[in-house]
Coordinates of C-alpha atoms in Angstrom, one line a residue:
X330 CA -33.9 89.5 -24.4
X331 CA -33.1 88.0 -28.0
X332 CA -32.0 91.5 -29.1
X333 CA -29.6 91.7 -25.8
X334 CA -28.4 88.2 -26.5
X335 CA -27.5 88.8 -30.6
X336 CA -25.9 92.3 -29.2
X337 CA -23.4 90.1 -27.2
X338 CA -23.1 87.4 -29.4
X339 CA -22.4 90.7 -32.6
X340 CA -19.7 91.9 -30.0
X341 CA -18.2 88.9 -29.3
X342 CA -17.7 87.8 -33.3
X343 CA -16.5 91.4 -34.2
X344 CA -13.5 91.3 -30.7
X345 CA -12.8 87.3 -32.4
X346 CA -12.2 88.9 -35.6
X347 CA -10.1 91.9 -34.9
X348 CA -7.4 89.1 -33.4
X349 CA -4.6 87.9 -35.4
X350 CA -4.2 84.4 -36.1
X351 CA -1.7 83.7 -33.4
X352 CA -4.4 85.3 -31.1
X353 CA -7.3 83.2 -32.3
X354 CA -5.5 79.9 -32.2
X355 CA -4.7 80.8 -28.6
X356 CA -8.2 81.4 -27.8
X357 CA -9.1 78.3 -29.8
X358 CA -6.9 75.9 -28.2
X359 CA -7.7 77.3 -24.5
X360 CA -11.4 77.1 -25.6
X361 CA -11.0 73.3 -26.3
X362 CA -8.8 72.6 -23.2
X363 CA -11.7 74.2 -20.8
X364 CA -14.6 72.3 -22.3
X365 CA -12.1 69.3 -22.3
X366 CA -11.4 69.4 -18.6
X367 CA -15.2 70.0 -17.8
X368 CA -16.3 67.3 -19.7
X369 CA -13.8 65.2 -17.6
X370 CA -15.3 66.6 -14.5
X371 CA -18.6 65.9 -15.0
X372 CA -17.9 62.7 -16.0
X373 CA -15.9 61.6 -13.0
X374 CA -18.5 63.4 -10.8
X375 CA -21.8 61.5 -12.9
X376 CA -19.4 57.9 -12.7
X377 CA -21.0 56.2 -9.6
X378 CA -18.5 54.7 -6.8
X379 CA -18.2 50.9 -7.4
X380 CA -18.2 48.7 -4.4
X381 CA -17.9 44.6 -4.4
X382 CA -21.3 43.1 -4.6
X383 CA -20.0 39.2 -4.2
X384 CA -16.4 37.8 -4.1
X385 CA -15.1 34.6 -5.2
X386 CA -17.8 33.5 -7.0
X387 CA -17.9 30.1 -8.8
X388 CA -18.5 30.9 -12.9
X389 CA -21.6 29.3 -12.6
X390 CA -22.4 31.6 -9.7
X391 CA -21.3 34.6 -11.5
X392 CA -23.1 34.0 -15.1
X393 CA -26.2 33.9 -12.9
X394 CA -25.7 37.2 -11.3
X395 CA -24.7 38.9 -14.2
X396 CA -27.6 37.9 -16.2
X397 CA -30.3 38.9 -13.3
X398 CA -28.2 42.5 -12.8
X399 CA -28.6 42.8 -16.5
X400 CA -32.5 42.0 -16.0
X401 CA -32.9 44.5 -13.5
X402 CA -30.7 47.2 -15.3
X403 CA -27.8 47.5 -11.9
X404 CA -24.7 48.7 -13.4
X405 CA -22.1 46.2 -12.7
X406 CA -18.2 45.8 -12.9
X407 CA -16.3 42.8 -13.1
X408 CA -13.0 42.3 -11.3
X409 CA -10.3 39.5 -10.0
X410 CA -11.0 37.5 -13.9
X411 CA -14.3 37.5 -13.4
X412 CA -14.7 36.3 -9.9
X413 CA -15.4 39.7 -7.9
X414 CA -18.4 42.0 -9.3
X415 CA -18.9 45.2 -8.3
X416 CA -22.3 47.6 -8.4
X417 CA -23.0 51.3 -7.1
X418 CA -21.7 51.2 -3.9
X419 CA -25.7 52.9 -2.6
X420 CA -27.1 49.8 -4.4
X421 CA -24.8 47.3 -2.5
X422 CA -27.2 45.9 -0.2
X423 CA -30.6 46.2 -1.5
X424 CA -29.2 44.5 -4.6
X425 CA -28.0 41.5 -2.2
X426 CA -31.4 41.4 -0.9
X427 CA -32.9 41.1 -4.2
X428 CA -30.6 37.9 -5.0
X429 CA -31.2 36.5 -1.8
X430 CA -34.6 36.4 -2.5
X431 CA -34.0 34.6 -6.0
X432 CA -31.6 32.1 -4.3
X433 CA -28.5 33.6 -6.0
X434 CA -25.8 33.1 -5.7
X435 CA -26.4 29.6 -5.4
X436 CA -22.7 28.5 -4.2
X437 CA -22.5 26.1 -7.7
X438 CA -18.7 25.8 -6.5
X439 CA -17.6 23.6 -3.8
X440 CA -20.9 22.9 -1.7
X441 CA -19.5 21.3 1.4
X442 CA -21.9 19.3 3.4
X443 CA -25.1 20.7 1.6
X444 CA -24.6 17.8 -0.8
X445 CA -25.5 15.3 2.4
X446 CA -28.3 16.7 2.2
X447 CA -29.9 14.7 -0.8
X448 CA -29.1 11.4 0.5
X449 CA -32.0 9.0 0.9
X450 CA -32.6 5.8 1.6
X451 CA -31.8 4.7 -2.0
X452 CA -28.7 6.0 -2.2
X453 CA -25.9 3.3 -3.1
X454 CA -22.8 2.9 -0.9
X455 CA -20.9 4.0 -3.7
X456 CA -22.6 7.5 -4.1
X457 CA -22.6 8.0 -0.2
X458 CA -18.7 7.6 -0.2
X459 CA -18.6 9.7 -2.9
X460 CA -20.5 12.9 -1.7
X461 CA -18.8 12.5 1.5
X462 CA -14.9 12.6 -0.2
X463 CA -16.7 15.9 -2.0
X464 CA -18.1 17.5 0.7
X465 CA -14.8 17.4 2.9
X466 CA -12.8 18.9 -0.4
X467 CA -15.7 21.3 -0.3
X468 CA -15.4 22.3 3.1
X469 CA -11.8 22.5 3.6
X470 CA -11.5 24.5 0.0
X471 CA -13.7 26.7 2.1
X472 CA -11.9 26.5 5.3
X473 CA -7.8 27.4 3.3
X474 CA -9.7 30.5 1.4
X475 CA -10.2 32.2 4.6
X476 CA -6.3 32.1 5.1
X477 CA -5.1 35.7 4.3
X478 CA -3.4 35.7 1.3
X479 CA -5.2 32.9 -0.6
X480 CA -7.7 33.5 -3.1
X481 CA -8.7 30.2 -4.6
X482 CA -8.4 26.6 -3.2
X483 CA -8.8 23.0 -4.1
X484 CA -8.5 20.3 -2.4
X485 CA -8.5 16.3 -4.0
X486 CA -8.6 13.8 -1.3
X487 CA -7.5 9.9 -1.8
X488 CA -9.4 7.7 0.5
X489 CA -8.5 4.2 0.0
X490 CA -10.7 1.5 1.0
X491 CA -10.7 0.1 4.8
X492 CA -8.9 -3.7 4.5
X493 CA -9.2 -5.5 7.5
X494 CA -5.6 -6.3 8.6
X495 CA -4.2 -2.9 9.4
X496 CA -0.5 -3.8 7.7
X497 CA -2.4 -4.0 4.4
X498 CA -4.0 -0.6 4.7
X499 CA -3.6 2.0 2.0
X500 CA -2.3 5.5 3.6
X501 CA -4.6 8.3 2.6
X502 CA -3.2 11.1 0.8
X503 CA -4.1 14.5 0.2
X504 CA -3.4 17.5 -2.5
X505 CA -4.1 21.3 -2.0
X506 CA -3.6 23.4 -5.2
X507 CA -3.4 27.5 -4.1
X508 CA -3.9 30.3 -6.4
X509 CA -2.3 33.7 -4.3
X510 CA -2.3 37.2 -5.3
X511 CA 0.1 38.5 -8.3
X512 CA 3.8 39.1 -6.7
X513 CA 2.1 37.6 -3.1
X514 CA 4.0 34.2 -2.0
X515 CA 2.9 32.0 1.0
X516 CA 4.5 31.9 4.1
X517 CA 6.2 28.9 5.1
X518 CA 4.5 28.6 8.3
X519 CA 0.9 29.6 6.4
X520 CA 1.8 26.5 4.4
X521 CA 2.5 24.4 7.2
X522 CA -0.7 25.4 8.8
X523 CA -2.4 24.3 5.6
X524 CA -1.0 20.9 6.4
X525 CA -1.7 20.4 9.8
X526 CA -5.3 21.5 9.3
X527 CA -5.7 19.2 6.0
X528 CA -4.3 16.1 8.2
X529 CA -6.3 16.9 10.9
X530 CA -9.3 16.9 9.5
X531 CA -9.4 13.9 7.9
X532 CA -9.0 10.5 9.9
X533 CA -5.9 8.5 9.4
X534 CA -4.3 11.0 7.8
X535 CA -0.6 11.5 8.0
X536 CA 0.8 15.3 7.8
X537 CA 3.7 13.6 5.3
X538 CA 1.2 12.5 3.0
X539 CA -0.3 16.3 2.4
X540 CA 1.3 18.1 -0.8
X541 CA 0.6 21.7 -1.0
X542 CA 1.3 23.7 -4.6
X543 CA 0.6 26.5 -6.0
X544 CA -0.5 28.0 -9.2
X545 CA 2.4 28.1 -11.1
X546 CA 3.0 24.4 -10.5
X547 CA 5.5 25.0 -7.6
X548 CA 5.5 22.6 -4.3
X549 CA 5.1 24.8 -1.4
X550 CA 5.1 21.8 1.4
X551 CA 8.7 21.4 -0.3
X552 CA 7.9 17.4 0.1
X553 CA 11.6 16.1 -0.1
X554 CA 13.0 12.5 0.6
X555 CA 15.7 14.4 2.9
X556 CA 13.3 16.5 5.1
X557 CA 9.7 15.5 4.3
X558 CA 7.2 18.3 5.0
X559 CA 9.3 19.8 7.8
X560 CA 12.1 20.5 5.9
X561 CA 10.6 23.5 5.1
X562 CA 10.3 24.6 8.3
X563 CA 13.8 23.4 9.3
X564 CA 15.7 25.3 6.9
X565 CA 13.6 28.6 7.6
X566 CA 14.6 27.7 11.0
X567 CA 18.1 26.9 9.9
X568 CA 18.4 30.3 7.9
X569 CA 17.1 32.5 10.7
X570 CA 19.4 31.2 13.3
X571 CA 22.5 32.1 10.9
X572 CA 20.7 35.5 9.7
X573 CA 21.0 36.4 13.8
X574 CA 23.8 35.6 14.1
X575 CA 26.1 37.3 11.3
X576 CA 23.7 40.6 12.2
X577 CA 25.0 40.4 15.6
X578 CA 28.7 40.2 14.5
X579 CA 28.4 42.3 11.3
X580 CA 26.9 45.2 13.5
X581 CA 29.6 44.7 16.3
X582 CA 32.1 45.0 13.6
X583 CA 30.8 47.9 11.7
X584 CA 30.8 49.7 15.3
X585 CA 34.4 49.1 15.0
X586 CA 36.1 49.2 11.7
X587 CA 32.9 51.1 9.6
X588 CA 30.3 49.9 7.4
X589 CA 31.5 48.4 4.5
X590 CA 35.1 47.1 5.9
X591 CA 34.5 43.6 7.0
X592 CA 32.2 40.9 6.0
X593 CA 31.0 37.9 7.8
X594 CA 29.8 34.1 7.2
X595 CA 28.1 31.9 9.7
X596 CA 27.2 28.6 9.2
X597 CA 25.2 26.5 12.2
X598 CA 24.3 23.0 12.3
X599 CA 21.4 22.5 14.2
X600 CA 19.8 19.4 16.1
X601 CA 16.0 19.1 15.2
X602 CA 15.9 15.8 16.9
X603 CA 13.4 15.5 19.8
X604 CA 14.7 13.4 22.5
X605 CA 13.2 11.9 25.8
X606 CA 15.1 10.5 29.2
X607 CA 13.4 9.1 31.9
X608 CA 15.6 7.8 34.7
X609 CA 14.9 6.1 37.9
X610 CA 17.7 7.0 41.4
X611 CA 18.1 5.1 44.8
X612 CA 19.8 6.1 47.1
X613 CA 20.8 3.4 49.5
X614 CA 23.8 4.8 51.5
X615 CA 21.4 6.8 53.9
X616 CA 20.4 5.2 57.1
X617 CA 17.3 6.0 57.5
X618 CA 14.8 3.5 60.5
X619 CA 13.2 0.8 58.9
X620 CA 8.8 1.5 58.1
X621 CA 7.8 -1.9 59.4
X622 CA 9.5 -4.8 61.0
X623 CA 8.4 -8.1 61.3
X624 CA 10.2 -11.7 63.1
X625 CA 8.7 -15.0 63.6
X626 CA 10.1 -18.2 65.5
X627 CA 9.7 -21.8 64.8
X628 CA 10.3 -24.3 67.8
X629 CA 9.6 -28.0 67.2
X630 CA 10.5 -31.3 69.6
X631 CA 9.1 -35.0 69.2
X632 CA 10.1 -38.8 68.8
X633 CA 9.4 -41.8 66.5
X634 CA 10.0 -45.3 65.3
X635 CA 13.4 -46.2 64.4
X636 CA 12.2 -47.0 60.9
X637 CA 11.8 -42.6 60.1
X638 CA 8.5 -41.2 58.7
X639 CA 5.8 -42.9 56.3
X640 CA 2.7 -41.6 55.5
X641 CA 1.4 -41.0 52.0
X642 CA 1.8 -38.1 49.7
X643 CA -1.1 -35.9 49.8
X644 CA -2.3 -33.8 45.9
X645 CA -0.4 -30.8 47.9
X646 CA 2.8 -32.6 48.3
X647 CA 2.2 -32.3 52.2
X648 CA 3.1 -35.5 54.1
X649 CA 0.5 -37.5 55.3
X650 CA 2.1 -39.0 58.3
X651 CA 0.6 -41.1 61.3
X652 CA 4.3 -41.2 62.9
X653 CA 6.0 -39.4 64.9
X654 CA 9.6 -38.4 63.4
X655 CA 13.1 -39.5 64.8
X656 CA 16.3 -40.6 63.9
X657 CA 17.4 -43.5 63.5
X658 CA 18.8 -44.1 66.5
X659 CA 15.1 -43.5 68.5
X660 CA 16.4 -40.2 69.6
X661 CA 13.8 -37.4 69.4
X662 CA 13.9 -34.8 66.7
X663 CA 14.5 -31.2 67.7
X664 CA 13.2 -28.0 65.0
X665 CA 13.9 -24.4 65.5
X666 CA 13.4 -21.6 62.9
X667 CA 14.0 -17.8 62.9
X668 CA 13.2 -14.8 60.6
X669 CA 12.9 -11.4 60.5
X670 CA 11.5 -8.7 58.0
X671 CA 12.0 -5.5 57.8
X672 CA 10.7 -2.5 55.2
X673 CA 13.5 -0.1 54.6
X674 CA 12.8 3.5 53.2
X675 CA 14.5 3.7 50.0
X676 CA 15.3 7.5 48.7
X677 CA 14.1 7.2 45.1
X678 CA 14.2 9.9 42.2
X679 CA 12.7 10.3 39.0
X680 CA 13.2 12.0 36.2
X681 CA 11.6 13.0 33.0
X682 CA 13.6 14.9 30.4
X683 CA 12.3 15.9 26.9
X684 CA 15.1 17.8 24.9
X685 CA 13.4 20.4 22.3
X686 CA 14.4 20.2 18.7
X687 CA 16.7 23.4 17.6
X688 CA 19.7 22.9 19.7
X689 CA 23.4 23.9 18.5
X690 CA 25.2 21.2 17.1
X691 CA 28.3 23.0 16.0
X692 CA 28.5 26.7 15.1
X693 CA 31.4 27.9 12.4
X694 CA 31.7 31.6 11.7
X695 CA 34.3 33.1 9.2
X696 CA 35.2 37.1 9.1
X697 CA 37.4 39.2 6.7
X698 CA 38.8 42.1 7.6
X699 CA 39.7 44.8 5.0
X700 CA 43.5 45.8 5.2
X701 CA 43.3 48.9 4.6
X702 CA 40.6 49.7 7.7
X703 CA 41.7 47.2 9.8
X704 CA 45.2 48.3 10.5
X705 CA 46.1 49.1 14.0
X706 CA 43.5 45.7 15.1
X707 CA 45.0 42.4 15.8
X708 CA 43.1 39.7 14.3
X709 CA 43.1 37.8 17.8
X710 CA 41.8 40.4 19.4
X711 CA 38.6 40.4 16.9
X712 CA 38.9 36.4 17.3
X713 CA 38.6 36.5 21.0
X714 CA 35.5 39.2 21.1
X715 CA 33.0 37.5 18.7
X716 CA 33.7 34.2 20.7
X717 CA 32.5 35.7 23.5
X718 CA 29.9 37.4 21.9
X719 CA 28.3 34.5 20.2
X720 CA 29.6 32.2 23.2
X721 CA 31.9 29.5 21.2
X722 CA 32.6 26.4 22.2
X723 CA 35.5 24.6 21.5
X724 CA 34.0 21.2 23.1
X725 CA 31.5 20.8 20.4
X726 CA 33.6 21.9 17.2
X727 CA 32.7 25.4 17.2
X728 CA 35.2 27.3 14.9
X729 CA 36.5 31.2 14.4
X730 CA 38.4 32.6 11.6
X731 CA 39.4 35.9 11.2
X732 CA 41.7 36.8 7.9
X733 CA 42.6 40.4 7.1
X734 CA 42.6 40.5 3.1
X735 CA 42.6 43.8 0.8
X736 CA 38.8 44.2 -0.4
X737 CA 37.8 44.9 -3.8
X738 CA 36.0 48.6 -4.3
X739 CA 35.2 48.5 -7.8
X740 CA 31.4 47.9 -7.3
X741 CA 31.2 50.2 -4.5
X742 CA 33.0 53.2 -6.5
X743 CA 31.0 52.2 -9.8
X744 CA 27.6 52.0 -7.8
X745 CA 28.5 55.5 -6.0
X746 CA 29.2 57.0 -9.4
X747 CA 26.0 55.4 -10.7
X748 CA 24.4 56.6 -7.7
X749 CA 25.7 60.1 -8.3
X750 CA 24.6 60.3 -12.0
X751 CA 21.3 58.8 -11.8
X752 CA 21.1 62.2 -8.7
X753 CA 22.5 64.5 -11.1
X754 CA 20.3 63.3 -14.1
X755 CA 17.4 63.1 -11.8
X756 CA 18.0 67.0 -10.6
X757 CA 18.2 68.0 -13.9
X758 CA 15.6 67.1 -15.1
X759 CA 13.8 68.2 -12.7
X760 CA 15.4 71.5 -13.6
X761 CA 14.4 71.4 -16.8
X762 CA 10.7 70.6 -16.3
X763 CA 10.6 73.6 -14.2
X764 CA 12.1 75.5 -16.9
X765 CA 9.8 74.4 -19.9
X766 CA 6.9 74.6 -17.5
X767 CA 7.9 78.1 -16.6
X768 CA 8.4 79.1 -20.0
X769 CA 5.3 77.5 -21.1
X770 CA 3.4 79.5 -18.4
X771 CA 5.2 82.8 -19.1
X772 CA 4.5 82.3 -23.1
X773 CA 0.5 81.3 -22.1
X774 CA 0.8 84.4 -20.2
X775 CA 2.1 87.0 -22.9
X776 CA 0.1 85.7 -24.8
X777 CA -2.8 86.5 -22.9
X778 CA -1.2 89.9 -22.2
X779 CA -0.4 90.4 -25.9
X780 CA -4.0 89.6 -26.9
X781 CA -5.5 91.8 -24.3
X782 CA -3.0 95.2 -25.5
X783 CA -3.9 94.5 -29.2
X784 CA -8.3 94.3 -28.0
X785 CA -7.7 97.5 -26.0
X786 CA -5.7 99.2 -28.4
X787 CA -8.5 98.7 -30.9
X788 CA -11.2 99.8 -28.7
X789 CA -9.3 103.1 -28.6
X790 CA -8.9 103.2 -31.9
X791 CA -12.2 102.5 -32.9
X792 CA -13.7 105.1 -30.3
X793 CA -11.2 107.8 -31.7
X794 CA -12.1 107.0 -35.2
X795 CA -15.6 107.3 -34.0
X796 CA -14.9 110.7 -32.3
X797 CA -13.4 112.0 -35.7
X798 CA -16.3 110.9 -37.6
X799 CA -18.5 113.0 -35.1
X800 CA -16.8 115.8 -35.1
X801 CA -16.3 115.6 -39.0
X802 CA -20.1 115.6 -39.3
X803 CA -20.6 118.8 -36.6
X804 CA -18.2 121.1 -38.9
X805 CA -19.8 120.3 -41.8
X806 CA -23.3 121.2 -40.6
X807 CA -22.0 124.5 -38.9
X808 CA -20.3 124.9 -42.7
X809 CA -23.6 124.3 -44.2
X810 CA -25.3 126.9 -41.4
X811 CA -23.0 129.3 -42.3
X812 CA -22.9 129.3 -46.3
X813 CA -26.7 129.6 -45.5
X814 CA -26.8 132.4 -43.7
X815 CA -24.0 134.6 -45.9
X816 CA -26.1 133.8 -48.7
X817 CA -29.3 135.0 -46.9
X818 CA -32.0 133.2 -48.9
X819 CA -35.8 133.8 -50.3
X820 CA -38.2 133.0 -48.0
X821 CA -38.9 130.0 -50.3
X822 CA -35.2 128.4 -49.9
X823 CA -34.8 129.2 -46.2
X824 CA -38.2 127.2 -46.2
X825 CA -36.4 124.5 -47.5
X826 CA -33.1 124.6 -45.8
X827 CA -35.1 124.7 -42.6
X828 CA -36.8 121.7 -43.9
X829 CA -33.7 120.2 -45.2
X830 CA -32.0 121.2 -41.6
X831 CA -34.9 119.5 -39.6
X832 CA -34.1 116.1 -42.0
X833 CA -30.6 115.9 -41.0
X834 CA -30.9 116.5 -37.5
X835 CA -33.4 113.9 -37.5
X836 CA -31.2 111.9 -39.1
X837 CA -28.2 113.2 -36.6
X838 CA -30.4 111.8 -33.9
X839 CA -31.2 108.6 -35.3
X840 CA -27.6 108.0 -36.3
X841 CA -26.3 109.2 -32.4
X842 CA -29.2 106.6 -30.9
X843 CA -27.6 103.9 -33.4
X844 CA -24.3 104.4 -31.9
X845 CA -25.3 104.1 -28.3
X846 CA -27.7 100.6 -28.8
X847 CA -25.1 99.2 -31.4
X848 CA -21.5 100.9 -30.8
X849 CA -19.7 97.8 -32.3
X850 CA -21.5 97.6 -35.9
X851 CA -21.5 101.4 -36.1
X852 CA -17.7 101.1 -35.3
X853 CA -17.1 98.0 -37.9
X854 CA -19.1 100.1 -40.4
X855 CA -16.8 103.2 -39.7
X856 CA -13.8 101.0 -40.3
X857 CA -15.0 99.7 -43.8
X858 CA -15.9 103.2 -44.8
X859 CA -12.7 104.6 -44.4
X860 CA -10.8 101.3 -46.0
X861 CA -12.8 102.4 -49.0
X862 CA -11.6 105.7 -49.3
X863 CA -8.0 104.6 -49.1

């Protein structure tokens, strides 16, 4: 085996060195590229696959796991500045349940309402008040992180104390500071939500006194003395309507003159006032039979004294009278008394009206035509068709203009030719990388080529050398047979020369067994033999 192995490793020094230089920097360099890219391989195949262990972890949370994965000897990454660690994606889960059982992580952050829980009967007012403002930041910090799209929250509440007249009251405020993904903004109506669920949550809270921010110091709520929280939502609201509306002209118009040869402006004013009407009808000219009717008669006769009625006044104000009444003449008195009443049916409508914010105040749309595409098309005619199409109307202010003007193609032409070259420098380029790369290949590959001529071009010289050299050797021993037997010897010498003759074919033997077990150094020894005699 170790004779086998320093045979390969004698033939494999003796092919290096019959290269030239250019061939052994060739093998060289594609030597240290092959050891190179398996070196990579195994390491990306030994590198275990990282998966998050905990996410959004407080520092104090973090230093704590770090220092027990340490302990146990878990290979850990950390990502997201420290917040997110990561382990062996097969150690995951046990590695959890290791922590777990140590308590960790311990959730040193915002703690919610676990820090009601070491209240006791000591505790002052003060302190109560106090854990209570932090466990609500707590919890709603909790509550905004599970928003997608929002990494870290805070939350800082303001509760004032309770006064006891209502108009001296202190309004509670609120303050939410987001931190967001790099290049990741907030949707308006995620930030809105934010508000509505910070106000809600906390009693007597008012969604105007909630200001939302984010990292980089900018008010998200946009809190304005114009639009207050919802002017936000207003202007997104405002900007969308306009958006719809220029698409649905612009593409009407690019059906008709082309892409590129008009252009068009719309500007809406819209009503975000919410209005309610409630109005009460009757409807009296309908005769319709009376529900209920009801009549009652009075009839009363009698006489009296001449001097009229006394009596006394009674607490009532009912006359107390012993008389009987009459005039003043003695004649009796005569009463009589009528009435009727009767329960008409009414017809009576209500109504209940509640207008929804958003509606059209006035809508004002400008369009330029370019001259050039738009000849042959009468401006009224263009005029006419987006009025219908957007539905105008004249009562309210709505407004169309249509101009025809001669448009300015300098940026387009520039951008095409831009457009063009950054195409043709792109296509070259590729070009050229498929050039070098071809002729690198093709030069790797001669080279190759090259190297493999020159080794097998020395392997026949080396065996033809070696087949001189043999045959060298057999003409001088039939020489030396033949001077022998023309000079027909003394018993004596032919004892020698047969003596002699046995020596060298032993040696011819030996020297033919050589060359088969080691053809390489016989071959190498060959070569410096006859570099000697030249």
């Amino acid at each position: 085996m170790k004779q086998n192995l320093n045979r390969t490793l004698a033939r494999l020094r003796s092919t290096f060195m019959s290269f030239t230089l250019g061939q052994r920097l060739v093998v060289a360099v594609g030597g240290a590229a092959l050891l190179l890219a398996a070196f990579m391989v195994f390491r990306w195949v030994s590198t275990p696959n990282y998966a998050p262990l905990y996410s959004n972890l407080a520092a104090e949370d973090a230093s704590a796991v770090v220092d027990e994965l340490t302990a146990e000897g878990v290979p850990y990454e950390l990502a997201d500045s420290g917040s997110t660690i990561m382990v062996p994606r097969d150690k995951v889960y046990s590695t959890r349940i290791t922590l777990s059982g140590q308590g960790l992580p311990a959730d040193s952050g915002d703690q919610g309402y676990t820090l009601l829980d070491g209240q006791d009967i000591s505790t002052s007012d003060f302190q109560e008040q106090t854990d209570f403002k932090r466990a609500m930041e707590g919890e709603l910090s909790k509550t905004i992180e599970a928003i997608d799209g929002v990494n870290t929250a805070v939350v800082h509440l303001a509760l004032p104390e309770k006064k006891v007249f209502s108009d001296e009251q202190d309004p509670t405020t609120a303050s939410v500071l987001i931190d967001t993904s790099a290049g990741t903004a907030v949707a308006p109506e995620k930030v809105q939500a934010i508000v509505n669920l910070v106000a809600s949550s906390i009693d007597g809270l008012d969604s105007g006194n909630v200001t939302v921010a984010d990292s980089t110091g900018k008010v998200l709520s946009d809190e304005s003395a114009a639009g207050g929280v919802g002017a936000g939502p207003q202007a997104q609201a405002v900007t969308d309507f306009q958006a719809r509306k220029t698409q649905q002209i612009q593409t009407m118009l690019d059906r008709v003159l082309g892409a590129g040869n008009s252009t068009v402006q719309v500007s809406a004013d819209l009503d975000f006032d919410k209005s309610i009407q409630e109005s009460t009808t009757y409807n009296t000219k309908k005769k319709t039979p009376a529900l209920s009717e009801s009549s009652s008669k009075e009839t009363y006769t009698g006489t009296g004294t001449a001097g009229g009625s006394t009596g006394v006044v009674g607490p009532d104000g009912q006359m107390d009278s012993t008389g009987t009444a009459t005039t003043g003449d003695g004649r009796p008195n005569q009463y009589d008394k009528q009435s009727v009443t009767r329960d008409n049916a009414v017809e009576k409508t209500q109504e209940h009206r509640e207008a929804a914010p958003g509606s059209v105040r006035s809508l004002h749309i400008g369009v330029v035509l370019d001259t050039e595409s738009a000849q042959g098309v009468d401006a009224a005619d263009v005029k006419d068709l987006i009025s219908a199409a957007v539905g105008i109307d004249a009562a309210r202010g709505d407004t169309v203009e249509v101009s025809t003007m001669a448009f300015d193609r300098s940026a387009d032409t520039a951008a095409a030719e831009e457009l063009a070259a950054a195409n043709k420098a792109k296509a070259d380029a590729r070009r050229w990388s498929m050039i070098r790369n071809g002729g690198i290949a093709l030069a790797i590959l001669a080279m190759v080529l090259l190297a493999w001529l020159r080794a097998r071009r020395g392997k026949r010289e080396r065996d033809a050398r070696t087949e001189i050299l043999v045959e060298q050797l057999r003409s001088d021993a039939a020489a030396r047979a033949a001077a022998a037997a023309a000079l027909e010897p003394t018993p004596a010498v032919a004892a020698l020369e047969a003596a002699d003759q046995a020596a060298n074919d032993e040696m011819r033997r030996e020297i033919a067994a050589l060359a088969e077990r080691q053809p390489d150094e016989i071959a190498t020894l060959l070569r410096g033999w006859l570099v000697e005699r030249t």
